[in-house]
Short mmCIF file of N, CA, C and O in Angstrom, two decimals:
data_model
loop_
_atom_site.label_atom_id
_atom_site.label_comp_id
_atom_site.label_asym_id
_atom_site.label_seq_id
_atom_site.Cartn_x
_atom_site.Cartn_y
_atom_site.Cartn_z
N MET A 1 1.02 -8.79 -9.23
CA MET A 1 1.73 -7.62 -9.57
C MET A 1 1.48 -6.60 -9.06
O MET A 1 1.24 -5.53 -9.76
N PRO A 2 1.25 -6.34 -7.66
CA PRO A 2 0.95 -5.05 -7.32
C PRO A 2 2.28 -4.05 -7.50
O PRO A 2 3.36 -4.21 -7.39
N LEU A 3 1.73 -2.83 -7.59
CA LEU A 3 2.68 -1.51 -7.67
C LEU A 3 2.02 -0.67 -6.56
O LEU A 3 0.90 -0.05 -6.44
N LEU A 4 2.99 -0.27 -5.60
CA LEU A 4 2.75 0.39 -4.36
C LEU A 4 2.92 1.66 -4.43
O LEU A 4 4.54 2.01 -4.68
N HIS A 5 2.38 2.88 -4.13
CA HIS A 5 3.05 4.25 -3.80
C HIS A 5 2.51 4.86 -2.42
O HIS A 5 1.35 4.84 -2.18
N ILE A 6 3.50 4.83 -1.45
CA ILE A 6 3.00 5.26 -0.13
C ILE A 6 3.46 6.69 0.11
O ILE A 6 4.60 7.16 -0.37
N SER A 7 2.87 7.55 0.47
CA SER A 7 3.07 8.69 0.82
C SER A 7 2.88 9.15 2.46
O SER A 7 1.86 8.79 3.04
N LEU A 8 3.52 9.86 2.80
CA LEU A 8 3.55 9.97 4.43
C LEU A 8 4.25 11.54 4.56
O LEU A 8 5.18 12.01 3.75
N ARG A 9 4.18 12.11 6.00
CA ARG A 9 4.95 13.09 6.34
C ARG A 9 6.45 12.92 6.46
O ARG A 9 6.83 11.93 7.05
N ALA A 10 7.13 13.91 6.10
CA ALA A 10 8.67 13.87 6.25
C ALA A 10 9.09 13.57 7.58
O ALA A 10 8.20 14.22 8.32
N GLY A 11 10.12 13.00 7.88
CA GLY A 11 10.73 12.86 9.34
C GLY A 11 10.72 11.61 10.00
O GLY A 11 11.45 11.70 11.01
N LYS A 12 10.23 10.84 9.37
CA LYS A 12 10.07 9.44 9.89
C LYS A 12 11.79 8.74 9.86
O LYS A 12 12.22 8.77 8.72
N PRO A 13 11.94 8.01 10.93
CA PRO A 13 13.27 7.44 10.62
C PRO A 13 13.28 6.30 9.45
O PRO A 13 12.24 5.66 9.25
N ALA A 14 14.62 5.77 9.04
CA ALA A 14 14.60 4.53 8.17
C ALA A 14 13.89 3.44 8.68
O ALA A 14 13.14 2.71 7.63
N ALA A 15 14.11 3.17 9.82
CA ALA A 15 13.40 1.89 10.35
C ALA A 15 12.06 1.97 10.28
O ALA A 15 11.31 1.00 9.95
N TYR A 16 11.24 3.05 10.43
CA TYR A 16 9.97 3.21 10.43
C TYR A 16 9.58 2.90 8.77
O TYR A 16 8.54 2.16 8.66
N ARG A 17 9.99 3.53 8.11
CA ARG A 17 9.77 3.39 6.58
C ARG A 17 9.91 1.90 5.96
O ARG A 17 9.03 1.35 5.41
N GLN A 18 11.17 1.40 6.57
CA GLN A 18 11.14 0.08 6.13
C GLN A 18 10.15 -0.78 7.03
O GLN A 18 9.67 -1.67 6.19
N ALA A 19 9.69 -0.56 8.20
CA ALA A 19 8.91 -1.36 8.64
C ALA A 19 7.47 -1.24 7.68
O ALA A 19 6.57 -2.26 7.63
N ILE A 20 6.98 0.00 7.21
CA ILE A 20 5.92 0.02 6.41
C ILE A 20 6.01 -0.98 5.40
O ILE A 20 5.35 -1.50 4.72
N LEU A 21 7.04 -0.82 4.43
CA LEU A 21 7.29 -1.67 3.38
C LEU A 21 7.37 -3.18 3.79
O LEU A 21 6.48 -3.95 2.73
N ASP A 22 7.82 -3.58 4.91
CA ASP A 22 7.92 -4.90 5.21
C ASP A 22 6.45 -5.46 5.47
O ASP A 22 5.90 -6.52 5.04
N SER A 23 5.74 -4.69 6.15
CA SER A 23 4.38 -4.93 6.62
C SER A 23 3.51 -4.87 5.35
O SER A 23 2.39 -5.91 5.33
N LEU A 24 3.53 -3.94 4.42
CA LEU A 24 2.70 -4.07 3.11
C LEU A 24 2.97 -5.35 2.49
O LEU A 24 2.06 -5.63 1.78
N TYR A 25 4.23 -5.56 2.27
CA TYR A 25 4.64 -6.75 1.40
C TYR A 25 4.25 -8.15 2.13
O TYR A 25 3.50 -8.69 1.42
N ARG A 26 4.03 -7.96 3.36
CA ARG A 26 3.61 -9.34 4.07
C ARG A 26 1.96 -9.26 4.00
O ARG A 26 1.69 -10.43 3.62
N ALA A 27 1.48 -8.18 3.92
CA ALA A 27 0.00 -8.18 3.80
C ALA A 27 -0.39 -8.58 2.44
O ALA A 27 -1.48 -9.36 2.24
N MET A 28 0.34 -8.23 1.34
CA MET A 28 -0.19 -8.77 0.01
C MET A 28 0.15 -10.00 -0.18
O MET A 28 -0.48 -11.03 -1.07
N ARG A 29 1.23 -10.45 0.57
CA ARG A 29 1.56 -12.04 0.35
C ARG A 29 0.47 -13.01 1.01
O ARG A 29 0.17 -13.75 0.33
N GLU A 30 0.05 -12.43 1.96
CA GLU A 30 -0.96 -13.17 2.85
C GLU A 30 -2.47 -13.03 2.21
O GLU A 30 -3.23 -14.05 2.10
N ALA A 31 -2.73 -11.94 1.85
CA ALA A 31 -4.35 -11.32 1.42
C ALA A 31 -4.42 -11.72 -0.13
O ALA A 31 -5.38 -12.01 -0.58
N LEU A 32 -3.38 -11.48 -0.90
CA LEU A 32 -3.53 -11.43 -2.41
C LEU A 32 -2.58 -12.68 -3.05
O LEU A 32 -2.42 -12.86 -4.12
N GLN A 33 -1.89 -13.37 -2.19
CA GLN A 33 -0.99 -14.66 -2.39
C GLN A 33 0.18 -13.93 -3.56
O GLN A 33 0.29 -14.72 -4.65
N VAL A 34 0.44 -12.88 -3.13
CA VAL A 34 1.66 -12.25 -4.08
C VAL A 34 2.87 -13.38 -4.14
O VAL A 34 3.28 -13.63 -3.07
N PRO A 35 3.33 -13.33 -5.10
CA PRO A 35 4.51 -14.34 -5.23
C PRO A 35 5.75 -13.87 -4.51
O PRO A 35 5.84 -12.36 -4.31
N GLU A 36 6.57 -14.47 -4.04
CA GLU A 36 7.85 -14.19 -3.33
C GLU A 36 8.67 -13.29 -4.32
O GLU A 36 8.73 -13.48 -5.49
N GLY A 37 9.43 -12.02 -3.90
CA GLY A 37 10.28 -11.09 -4.81
C GLY A 37 9.13 -10.13 -5.29
O GLY A 37 9.79 -9.45 -6.30
N ASP A 38 7.97 -10.45 -5.40
CA ASP A 38 7.23 -9.33 -6.08
C ASP A 38 7.03 -7.82 -5.09
O ASP A 38 5.99 -7.93 -4.62
N GLU A 39 8.11 -7.28 -5.31
CA GLU A 39 8.08 -5.98 -4.27
C GLU A 39 8.25 -4.71 -5.36
O GLU A 39 9.73 -4.64 -5.74
N PHE A 40 7.45 -3.99 -5.58
CA PHE A 40 7.50 -3.01 -6.22
C PHE A 40 6.84 -1.70 -5.65
O PHE A 40 5.82 -1.59 -5.70
N MET A 41 7.56 -1.08 -4.75
CA MET A 41 7.04 -0.10 -4.05
C MET A 41 7.87 1.38 -3.83
O MET A 41 9.15 0.98 -3.48
N THR A 42 7.30 2.30 -3.82
CA THR A 42 8.20 3.44 -3.45
C THR A 42 7.57 4.24 -2.12
O THR A 42 6.16 4.26 -1.93
N ILE A 43 8.08 5.09 -1.51
CA ILE A 43 7.73 5.92 -0.44
C ILE A 43 8.11 7.17 -0.70
O ILE A 43 9.13 7.52 -1.14
N THR A 44 7.16 8.26 -0.68
CA THR A 44 7.35 9.66 -0.73
C THR A 44 7.15 10.39 0.50
O THR A 44 6.01 10.13 0.87
N GLU A 45 8.11 11.20 0.87
CA GLU A 45 8.03 11.75 1.94
C GLU A 45 7.79 13.26 1.65
O GLU A 45 8.39 13.75 0.68
N LEU A 46 6.76 13.81 2.39
CA LEU A 46 6.36 15.20 1.93
C LEU A 46 6.43 16.22 3.25
O LEU A 46 5.90 15.61 4.32
N GLU A 47 6.76 17.32 3.04
CA GLU A 47 6.93 18.23 3.97
C GLU A 47 5.33 18.57 4.52
O GLU A 47 4.37 18.71 3.65
N PRO A 48 5.23 19.15 5.54
CA PRO A 48 3.81 19.11 6.01
C PRO A 48 2.96 20.16 5.31
O PRO A 48 1.80 20.05 5.17
N ALA A 49 3.60 20.97 4.76
CA ALA A 49 2.80 22.14 3.90
C ALA A 49 2.25 21.36 2.55
O ALA A 49 1.46 22.00 1.81
N ASN A 50 2.87 20.10 2.08
CA ASN A 50 2.72 19.56 0.96
C ASN A 50 1.75 18.19 1.13
O ASN A 50 1.64 17.33 0.38
N PHE A 51 1.13 18.07 2.35
CA PHE A 51 0.57 16.87 2.74
C PHE A 51 -0.64 17.23 3.69
O PHE A 51 -0.49 17.81 4.86
N ARG A 52 -1.77 17.06 3.12
CA ARG A 52 -3.06 16.96 3.80
C ARG A 52 -3.91 15.79 3.71
O ARG A 52 -4.15 15.37 2.77
N CYS A 53 -4.45 15.79 5.04
CA CYS A 53 -5.11 14.62 5.19
C CYS A 53 -6.43 14.88 5.92
O CYS A 53 -6.29 15.16 7.39
N GLY A 54 -7.48 15.02 5.62
CA GLY A 54 -8.71 15.39 6.25
C GLY A 54 -9.24 14.55 7.21
O GLY A 54 -8.95 13.17 7.24
N ASN A 55 -10.36 14.65 7.88
CA ASN A 55 -11.04 13.87 8.94
C ASN A 55 -12.27 13.43 8.46
O ASN A 55 -13.33 13.47 9.23
N ALA A 56 -12.63 13.27 7.23
CA ALA A 56 -13.90 13.13 6.55
C ALA A 56 -14.15 11.50 6.84
O ALA A 56 -13.41 10.93 7.08
N TYR A 57 -15.52 11.12 6.42
CA TYR A 57 -16.01 9.85 6.68
C TYR A 57 -15.86 9.31 8.20
O TYR A 57 -15.72 8.03 8.22
N GLY A 58 -15.85 10.24 8.97
CA GLY A 58 -15.98 9.69 10.53
C GLY A 58 -14.67 9.17 10.92
O GLY A 58 -14.68 8.31 11.85
N VAL A 59 -13.55 9.40 10.40
CA VAL A 59 -12.42 9.14 10.69
C VAL A 59 -11.51 10.12 11.16
O VAL A 59 -11.25 10.95 10.30
N THR A 60 -10.91 10.38 12.31
CA THR A 60 -9.93 11.28 12.97
C THR A 60 -8.59 10.79 12.80
O THR A 60 -8.08 9.95 13.42
N ARG A 61 -7.97 11.43 11.72
CA ARG A 61 -6.70 11.20 11.39
C ARG A 61 -5.37 12.07 12.05
O ARG A 61 -5.78 13.17 12.33
N SER A 62 -4.55 11.62 12.33
CA SER A 62 -3.24 12.42 12.97
C SER A 62 -2.18 12.68 11.93
O SER A 62 -2.54 12.54 10.75
N ASP A 63 -1.24 13.27 12.38
CA ASP A 63 -0.05 13.81 11.65
C ASP A 63 0.51 12.61 11.00
O ASP A 63 1.69 12.64 10.08
N ASP A 64 0.44 11.30 11.39
CA ASP A 64 1.05 10.11 11.11
C ASP A 64 0.28 9.38 9.95
O ASP A 64 0.64 8.24 9.91
N ALA A 65 -0.61 10.07 9.41
CA ALA A 65 -1.62 9.33 8.49
C ALA A 65 -0.53 8.80 7.49
O ALA A 65 0.35 9.64 6.89
N VAL A 66 -1.02 7.80 6.77
CA VAL A 66 -0.28 7.10 5.51
C VAL A 66 -1.13 6.98 4.61
O VAL A 66 -2.22 6.30 4.59
N LEU A 67 -1.05 7.43 3.37
CA LEU A 67 -1.88 7.17 2.18
C LEU A 67 -1.01 6.15 1.44
O LEU A 67 0.12 6.34 0.85
N ILE A 68 -2.01 5.22 1.13
CA ILE A 68 -1.36 3.96 0.44
C ILE A 68 -2.18 3.76 -0.86
O ILE A 68 -3.45 3.59 -0.71
N GLN A 69 -1.56 3.83 -2.19
CA GLN A 69 -2.06 3.60 -3.48
C GLN A 69 -1.61 2.29 -4.02
O GLN A 69 -0.38 2.28 -4.30
N ILE A 70 -2.46 1.40 -4.35
CA ILE A 70 -2.04 0.00 -4.87
C ILE A 70 -2.43 -0.41 -6.14
O ILE A 70 -3.74 -0.30 -6.06
N THR A 71 -1.81 -0.57 -7.23
CA THR A 71 -2.35 -0.92 -8.40
C THR A 71 -2.09 -2.44 -8.73
O THR A 71 -1.21 -2.84 -8.39
N VAL A 72 -3.22 -2.85 -8.88
CA VAL A 72 -3.24 -4.45 -9.10
C VAL A 72 -4.18 -5.08 -10.50
O VAL A 72 -4.64 -4.24 -10.99
N PHE A 73 -3.91 -6.31 -10.90
CA PHE A 73 -4.39 -6.86 -11.91
C PHE A 73 -5.88 -6.64 -11.70
O PHE A 73 -6.51 -6.72 -10.52
N ASP A 74 -6.87 -6.67 -12.50
CA ASP A 74 -8.16 -6.47 -12.38
C ASP A 74 -9.18 -7.60 -12.10
O ASP A 74 -10.01 -7.72 -12.20
N THR A 75 -8.29 -8.74 -11.71
CA THR A 75 -8.77 -9.98 -11.06
C THR A 75 -8.86 -10.09 -9.49
O THR A 75 -9.50 -11.33 -9.40
N ARG A 76 -8.72 -9.17 -9.00
CA ARG A 76 -8.90 -9.47 -7.50
C ARG A 76 -10.42 -9.24 -7.16
O ARG A 76 -11.18 -8.42 -7.65
N THR A 77 -10.88 -9.81 -6.21
CA THR A 77 -12.16 -9.89 -5.73
C THR A 77 -12.18 -9.02 -4.66
O THR A 77 -11.46 -8.39 -4.09
N ALA A 78 -13.42 -8.56 -4.41
CA ALA A 78 -13.79 -7.71 -3.41
C ALA A 78 -13.48 -8.52 -2.07
O ALA A 78 -13.00 -7.52 -1.14
N GLU A 79 -13.88 -9.51 -1.86
CA GLU A 79 -13.04 -10.10 -0.48
C GLU A 79 -11.95 -10.19 -0.37
O GLU A 79 -11.46 -9.90 0.84
N GLN A 80 -10.98 -10.34 -1.45
CA GLN A 80 -9.53 -10.25 -1.26
C GLN A 80 -9.35 -8.70 -0.95
O GLN A 80 -8.25 -8.60 -0.14
N LYS A 81 -9.72 -8.03 -1.42
CA LYS A 81 -9.40 -6.51 -1.21
C LYS A 81 -9.96 -6.05 0.22
O LYS A 81 -9.15 -5.52 0.91
N LYS A 82 -10.83 -6.49 0.83
CA LYS A 82 -11.24 -6.47 2.10
C LYS A 82 -10.32 -6.94 2.91
O LYS A 82 -10.01 -6.32 4.22
N ALA A 83 -9.97 -8.11 2.77
CA ALA A 83 -8.71 -8.99 3.66
C ALA A 83 -7.53 -8.19 3.34
O ALA A 83 -7.07 -8.00 4.47
N LEU A 84 -7.25 -7.51 2.35
CA LEU A 84 -6.10 -6.73 2.32
C LEU A 84 -6.10 -5.73 3.14
O LEU A 84 -5.31 -5.26 3.76
N TYR A 85 -7.02 -4.97 3.07
CA TYR A 85 -7.34 -3.69 3.81
C TYR A 85 -7.17 -4.01 5.45
O TYR A 85 -6.37 -3.30 6.25
N ARG A 86 -7.83 -5.08 5.86
CA ARG A 86 -7.54 -5.37 7.04
C ARG A 86 -6.35 -5.79 7.67
O ARG A 86 -5.89 -5.48 8.59
N ARG A 87 -5.66 -6.65 6.74
CA ARG A 87 -4.32 -7.15 7.04
C ARG A 87 -3.50 -5.95 7.27
O ARG A 87 -2.38 -6.02 8.08
N ILE A 88 -3.59 -5.05 6.34
CA ILE A 88 -2.73 -3.96 6.20
C ILE A 88 -2.67 -3.05 7.36
O ILE A 88 -1.60 -2.67 8.11
N ALA A 89 -3.76 -2.62 7.77
CA ALA A 89 -4.18 -2.03 9.06
C ALA A 89 -3.66 -2.81 10.30
O ALA A 89 -3.10 -2.09 11.24
N ASP A 90 -3.99 -4.31 10.32
CA ASP A 90 -3.55 -4.77 11.53
C ASP A 90 -1.96 -4.92 11.57
O ASP A 90 -1.21 -4.49 12.67
N LEU A 91 -1.32 -5.23 10.41
CA LEU A 91 0.25 -5.15 10.24
C LEU A 91 1.14 -3.98 10.64
O LEU A 91 2.01 -3.90 11.34
N LEU A 92 0.49 -2.90 9.95
CA LEU A 92 0.93 -1.50 10.28
C LEU A 92 0.54 -1.02 11.83
O LEU A 92 1.61 -0.18 12.31
N GLY A 93 -0.26 -1.72 12.43
CA GLY A 93 -0.52 -1.22 13.90
C GLY A 93 0.60 -1.94 14.63
O GLY A 93 1.03 -1.38 15.54
N GLU A 94 0.96 -3.26 14.23
CA GLU A 94 1.92 -3.97 14.85
C GLU A 94 3.57 -3.23 14.67
O GLU A 94 4.35 -3.02 15.73
N ARG A 95 3.58 -2.92 13.38
CA ARG A 95 5.00 -2.51 13.17
C ARG A 95 4.84 -1.59 11.81
O ARG A 95 4.40 -2.04 10.80
N PRO A 96 5.09 -0.36 12.07
CA PRO A 96 5.82 0.27 12.86
C PRO A 96 4.76 1.00 14.08
O PRO A 96 5.42 1.90 14.85
N GLY A 97 3.72 0.47 14.07
CA GLY A 97 2.64 1.32 15.22
C GLY A 97 1.97 2.60 14.59
O GLY A 97 1.69 3.24 15.40
N ILE A 98 1.36 2.33 13.48
CA ILE A 98 0.45 3.24 12.93
C ILE A 98 -0.88 2.88 13.18
O ILE A 98 -1.45 1.91 13.11
N ARG A 99 -2.02 3.91 13.88
CA ARG A 99 -3.22 3.71 14.30
C ARG A 99 -3.77 3.16 12.91
O ARG A 99 -3.58 3.98 12.04
N SER A 100 -4.81 2.64 12.89
CA SER A 100 -5.85 2.07 11.96
C SER A 100 -6.25 3.22 11.08
O SER A 100 -6.90 3.31 10.09
N GLU A 101 -6.72 4.45 12.23
CA GLU A 101 -7.45 5.79 11.81
C GLU A 101 -6.53 6.39 10.67
O GLU A 101 -7.10 6.95 9.90
N ASP A 102 -5.15 6.01 10.76
CA ASP A 102 -4.31 7.09 10.04
C ASP A 102 -3.73 5.85 8.87
O ASP A 102 -2.74 6.42 8.08
N VAL A 103 -4.44 4.68 8.61
CA VAL A 103 -4.21 3.92 7.41
C VAL A 103 -5.31 4.24 6.18
O VAL A 103 -6.20 3.71 6.40
N PHE A 104 -4.80 4.86 5.32
CA PHE A 104 -5.66 5.10 3.92
C PHE A 104 -5.35 4.28 2.80
O PHE A 104 -4.11 4.41 2.46
N VAL A 105 -6.17 3.63 2.16
CA VAL A 105 -5.85 2.62 1.14
C VAL A 105 -6.83 2.54 -0.02
O VAL A 105 -7.94 2.73 0.23
N ASN A 106 -6.29 2.82 -0.95
CA ASN A 106 -6.73 3.04 -2.21
C ASN A 106 -6.28 1.99 -3.24
O ASN A 106 -4.99 1.85 -3.57
N VAL A 107 -7.13 1.05 -3.85
CA VAL A 107 -6.86 -0.04 -4.92
C VAL A 107 -7.33 0.25 -6.24
O VAL A 107 -8.37 0.60 -6.43
N LEU A 108 -6.21 0.38 -7.20
CA LEU A 108 -6.83 0.65 -8.71
C LEU A 108 -6.37 -0.58 -9.14
O LEU A 108 -5.61 -1.43 -9.21
N ASP A 109 -7.62 -1.19 -10.19
CA ASP A 109 -7.70 -2.31 -10.71
C ASP A 109 -7.17 -1.89 -12.36
O ASP A 109 -7.51 -0.87 -12.96
N ALA A 110 -6.38 -2.73 -12.65
CA ALA A 110 -5.68 -2.28 -14.25
C ALA A 110 -5.72 -3.74 -14.95
O ALA A 110 -5.27 -4.73 -14.30
N PRO A 111 -6.08 -3.69 -16.16
CA PRO A 111 -5.92 -4.82 -17.01
C PRO A 111 -4.69 -5.47 -17.06
O PRO A 111 -3.59 -4.62 -17.25
N LYS A 112 -4.59 -6.59 -17.33
CA LYS A 112 -3.01 -7.23 -17.38
C LYS A 112 -2.51 -6.73 -18.68
O LYS A 112 -1.14 -6.52 -18.60
N GLU A 113 -2.93 -6.33 -19.63
CA GLU A 113 -2.36 -5.79 -20.78
C GLU A 113 -1.75 -4.23 -20.55
O GLU A 113 -0.99 -3.79 -21.40
N ASN A 114 -2.16 -3.75 -19.26
CA ASN A 114 -1.32 -2.40 -19.01
C ASN A 114 -0.35 -2.37 -18.43
O ASN A 114 0.56 -1.44 -17.90
N TRP A 115 0.40 -3.83 -18.25
CA TRP A 115 1.73 -3.93 -17.44
C TRP A 115 2.67 -4.47 -18.36
O TRP A 115 2.66 -5.47 -19.25
N SER A 116 3.73 -3.71 -18.16
CA SER A 116 5.28 -4.16 -18.93
C SER A 116 5.92 -4.03 -17.60
O SER A 116 6.21 -3.15 -17.03
N VAL A 117 6.84 -5.43 -17.25
CA VAL A 117 7.81 -5.47 -16.23
C VAL A 117 9.21 -5.47 -16.77
O VAL A 117 10.11 -5.70 -16.06
N GLY A 118 9.23 -5.21 -17.97
CA GLY A 118 10.68 -5.22 -18.54
C GLY A 118 10.64 -5.48 -19.92
O GLY A 118 9.69 -6.53 -20.33
N HIS A 119 11.81 -5.30 -20.43
CA HIS A 119 12.15 -5.61 -21.78
C HIS A 119 11.14 -5.27 -22.75
O HIS A 119 11.16 -5.61 -23.92
N GLY A 120 10.33 -4.23 -22.48
CA GLY A 120 9.35 -3.87 -23.66
C GLY A 120 8.40 -4.70 -24.04
O GLY A 120 7.77 -4.26 -25.10
N LEU A 121 7.81 -5.79 -23.11
CA LEU A 121 7.03 -6.60 -23.25
C LEU A 121 5.73 -6.30 -22.54
O LEU A 121 5.85 -6.07 -21.32
N ALA A 122 4.65 -7.02 -23.03
CA ALA A 122 3.62 -7.15 -22.08
C ALA A 122 3.41 -8.78 -21.74
O ALA A 122 2.64 -9.12 -22.24
N GLN A 123 4.14 -8.77 -20.63
CA GLN A 123 4.21 -10.16 -20.16
C GLN A 123 2.90 -10.71 -19.98
O GLN A 123 2.94 -12.24 -19.92
N PHE A 124 1.89 -10.13 -19.26
CA PHE A 124 0.82 -10.67 -18.74
C PHE A 124 -0.46 -10.77 -19.82
O PHE A 124 -1.67 -11.17 -19.60
N ALA A 125 -0.18 -10.01 -21.00
CA ALA A 125 -1.29 -9.63 -22.01
C ALA A 125 -1.63 -11.06 -22.81
O ALA A 125 -0.86 -11.94 -22.94
#
């Protein structure tokens, strides 16, 4: 049940943004065994004045940097997360062509009781 928030600079065409969503969904299906149809993702496009991405940690980022925050059940292992990071970077490199240096991923773990996917119920608690 991942929930993704993707932030990038404004100005990319719709096909570029769709390629990001498609690649992220594929990476989650492959690395986390996310079920078919489990797609809860948003993209926020920000004007350059509202988007800053530094070059810390020995990574030189460009204006094409993408910030990806993924909230998942707190049952994912470190190995699954590492596989996810690698797969995201690989797939975004293929389509839409984002350099791995420009892929910033943050995974947040949340207990299952913190999720309601509809009807006011805690389906996973």
